[in-house]
Amino acid sequence: IHNMDHFTKQLFSYAFLLAIALGFSTNLQAQDCSELFISEYIEGSSNNKCIEIYNPTDGAVDLSSYQLAFYFNGSNSASNPQIQLEGSLAAGDVYVVCDDNASSVFLAQADLTPTRSFFNGDDAIALTKDGANIDVIGVIGNDPGSQWGSGLASTQNNTLRRKVSVTQGNPSGSADIAAEWAGFAQNAADDLGI
């Protein structure tokens, strides 16, 4: 009888743990992963500037409706021309846009290398879909001085990677970089394109 009680308690314990695990899994799946967002930002030395865009959806996305827009020095208007994304982005994959004069380590990961001016640490960046912001780094219309954030979690001379807890873009942007981004050293390219 003692063995049977012990077996029953273990069975209920395992069933409880399984229920928790399934509930946790369901909560993860319930998060909004329905739209592209910026997953990495590199504001490195010289022309080492890249933006990585992630597709969290379960299907390929046609990029013809998407652009990158730069808002220089606190401007409320995006600089022209905006960068038109091209091709298709597979489910779970990333798309990398780099300055065409970036170092070869960055260009090796680039899907697109426009010949235009790129951003600095005090410029807001928007990923748009059909002209509407779906993700913004910094705050459009706000000149932060030299950067948003501080230390490694800032937009000047750093590499920023979206925290794993972030599952969707921030269309309004934020001056609080550390809330959504983990900071790494300038010119860190080891995670770009992954």
Coordinates of C-alpha atoms in Angstrom, one line a residue:
I1 CA 0.0 0.0 0.0
H2 CA 2.9 2.3 0.8
N3 CA 4.4 1.8 -2.6
M4 CA 1.0 2.4 -4.3
D5 CA 0.6 5.8 -2.4
H6 CA 4.2 6.7 -3.4
F7 CA 3.4 5.8 -7.0
T8 CA 0.2 7.8 -7.0
K9 CA 1.9 10.9 -5.5
Q10 CA 4.7 10.7 -8.1
L11 CA 2.1 10.3 -10.9
F12 CA 0.2 13.4 -9.7
S13 CA 3.5 15.3 -9.4
Y14 CA 4.5 14.5 -12.9
A15 CA 1.0 15.3 -14.2
F16 CA 1.2 18.7 -12.4
L17 CA 4.6 19.4 -13.9
L18 CA 3.4 18.4 -17.4
A19 CA 0.4 20.7 -17.0
I20 CA 2.6 23.6 -16.0
A21 CA 5.0 22.9 -19.0
L22 CA 2.1 22.8 -21.4
G23 CA 0.6 26.0 -20.0
F24 CA 4.0 27.7 -20.3
S25 CA 4.3 26.5 -23.9
T26 CA 0.8 27.8 -24.7
N27 CA 1.7 31.2 -23.2
L28 CA 4.8 31.4 -25.4
Q29 CA 2.8 30.5 -28.5
A30 CA 0.1 33.0 -27.6
Q31 CA 2.5 36.0 -27.8
D32 CA 2.2 38.1 -30.9
C33 CA 4.8 37.0 -33.4
S34 CA 2.8 38.1 -36.5
E35 CA 5.1 40.8 -37.9
L36 CA 8.8 41.4 -38.8
F37 CA 10.9 43.4 -36.3
I38 CA 14.5 44.6 -36.0
S39 CA 16.6 42.1 -34.2
E40 CA 20.1 43.6 -34.4
Y41 CA 21.5 47.1 -34.7
I42 CA 25.2 47.8 -35.4
E43 CA 26.5 51.4 -35.1
G44 CA 30.2 50.6 -35.5
S45 CA 33.3 52.5 -36.5
S46 CA 33.4 54.4 -39.8
N47 CA 30.8 52.9 -42.2
N48 CA 30.2 49.7 -40.2
K49 CA 26.4 50.2 -39.9
C50 CA 23.9 47.3 -40.2
I51 CA 20.3 46.5 -39.4
E52 CA 19.1 42.9 -39.1
I53 CA 15.4 42.2 -39.5
Y54 CA 13.8 39.0 -38.1
N55 CA 10.8 37.0 -39.4
P56 CA 9.1 35.5 -36.3
T57 CA 6.1 34.2 -38.3
D58 CA 5.5 30.6 -39.5
G59 CA 5.6 31.6 -43.2
A60 CA 7.8 33.4 -45.8
V61 CA 7.2 37.1 -46.0
D62 CA 7.3 39.1 -49.3
L63 CA 9.5 42.1 -48.5
S64 CA 8.1 44.4 -51.2
S65 CA 5.9 46.2 -48.7
Y66 CA 8.8 46.9 -46.3
Q67 CA 11.3 49.8 -46.0
L68 CA 13.9 51.2 -43.6
A69 CA 13.6 54.9 -42.9
F70 CA 16.2 57.0 -41.1
Y71 CA 15.3 60.1 -39.2
F72 CA 18.5 62.2 -38.9
N73 CA 19.3 64.5 -35.9
G74 CA 15.8 64.6 -34.4
S75 CA 13.9 65.2 -37.6
N76 CA 10.2 64.4 -37.9
S77 CA 10.7 63.5 -41.6
A78 CA 12.4 60.4 -42.9
S79 CA 15.3 61.1 -45.2
N80 CA 14.9 60.3 -48.9
P81 CA 15.1 57.8 -50.4
Q82 CA 14.0 55.2 -47.9
I83 CA 15.6 51.8 -48.3
Q84 CA 13.2 49.4 -50.1
L85 CA 13.7 45.8 -48.9
E86 CA 13.8 43.1 -51.6
G87 CA 12.9 39.5 -52.1
S88 CA 11.4 37.1 -49.6
L89 CA 12.3 36.4 -46.0
A90 CA 11.8 32.8 -44.8
A91 CA 10.1 31.9 -41.5
G92 CA 12.5 32.2 -38.6
D93 CA 15.2 33.8 -40.8
V94 CA 16.9 37.2 -40.8
Y95 CA 17.5 39.9 -43.5
V96 CA 20.6 42.1 -43.1
V97 CA 21.0 45.6 -44.5
C98 CA 24.4 47.1 -44.3
D99 CA 26.1 50.3 -45.5
D100 CA 27.8 49.4 -48.8
N101 CA 31.1 50.7 -47.4
A102 CA 31.1 48.5 -44.3
S103 CA 34.0 46.1 -43.6
S104 CA 34.0 42.7 -45.4
V105 CA 33.0 40.9 -42.2
F106 CA 29.6 42.7 -42.2
L107 CA 29.2 42.7 -46.0
A108 CA 29.6 38.9 -46.0
Q109 CA 26.3 38.7 -44.0
A110 CA 24.4 41.4 -46.0
D111 CA 21.4 40.7 -48.1
L112 CA 21.2 44.3 -49.2
T113 CA 23.9 47.1 -49.4
P114 CA 22.3 50.4 -50.5
T115 CA 24.5 53.2 -51.7
R116 CA 23.2 56.0 -49.5
S117 CA 23.9 57.7 -46.2
F118 CA 23.4 55.5 -43.1
F119 CA 22.6 56.4 -39.5
N120 CA 24.6 57.5 -36.5
G121 CA 23.8 57.0 -32.8
D122 CA 21.6 60.0 -32.6
D123 CA 19.3 59.0 -35.5
A124 CA 16.0 57.2 -35.2
I125 CA 15.4 54.2 -37.4
A126 CA 12.0 52.8 -38.5
L127 CA 11.1 49.6 -40.1
T128 CA 7.9 50.4 -42.1
K129 CA 5.2 48.3 -43.8
D130 CA 3.2 50.1 -46.5
G131 CA 4.4 53.4 -45.0
A132 CA 3.4 52.6 -41.4
N133 CA 6.0 52.2 -38.6
I134 CA 6.0 48.6 -37.3
D135 CA 9.3 49.0 -35.3
V136 CA 11.4 52.0 -34.3
I137 CA 14.8 52.4 -32.6
G138 CA 15.1 55.7 -30.7
V139 CA 12.3 58.3 -30.8
I140 CA 11.3 60.0 -34.1
G141 CA 11.4 63.8 -33.8
N142 CA 13.6 63.7 -30.7
D143 CA 17.3 64.6 -30.8
P144 CA 19.0 62.8 -27.9
G145 CA 22.3 64.6 -28.2
S146 CA 24.7 61.8 -29.2
Q147 CA 22.7 58.6 -28.3
W148 CA 19.8 56.9 -26.7
G149 CA 20.6 54.8 -23.7
S150 CA 23.9 54.5 -21.9
G151 CA 27.0 52.2 -21.7
L152 CA 26.8 49.2 -24.0
A153 CA 23.1 49.5 -24.2
S154 CA 23.2 52.7 -26.2
T155 CA 22.8 53.6 -29.9
Q156 CA 26.3 55.1 -30.3
N157 CA 29.3 53.0 -31.1
N158 CA 27.7 49.7 -30.0
T159 CA 26.1 46.6 -31.3
L160 CA 22.5 46.0 -30.0
R161 CA 20.6 42.7 -30.1
R162 CA 17.0 42.4 -29.2
K163 CA 16.4 40.6 -26.0
V164 CA 14.9 37.1 -26.3
S165 CA 11.8 38.3 -24.4
V166 CA 10.9 40.7 -27.2
T167 CA 8.6 39.0 -29.7
Q168 CA 7.3 42.0 -31.6
G169 CA 8.4 45.5 -32.8
N170 CA 7.8 48.8 -31.0
P171 CA 6.1 51.1 -33.5
S172 CA 6.4 54.1 -31.1
G173 CA 10.1 53.7 -30.3
S174 CA 11.7 54.3 -26.9
A175 CA 14.5 56.2 -25.4
D176 CA 14.9 53.4 -22.9
I177 CA 17.2 51.2 -25.0
A178 CA 18.1 48.7 -22.2
A179 CA 14.4 47.7 -21.8
E180 CA 14.4 45.9 -25.2
W181 CA 18.1 45.6 -26.2
A182 CA 21.2 43.9 -24.9
G183 CA 24.4 45.8 -25.6
F184 CA 27.7 44.5 -27.0
A185 CA 31.0 46.0 -28.1
Q186 CA 31.4 48.2 -31.1
N187 CA 31.8 46.2 -34.4
A188 CA 30.7 42.9 -32.9
A189 CA 29.7 40.9 -35.9
D190 CA 29.6 37.4 -34.4
D191 CA 25.8 37.2 -34.3
L192 CA 24.9 39.1 -37.4
G193 CA 22.9 37.1 -39.9
I194 CA 22.0 34.4 -37.4

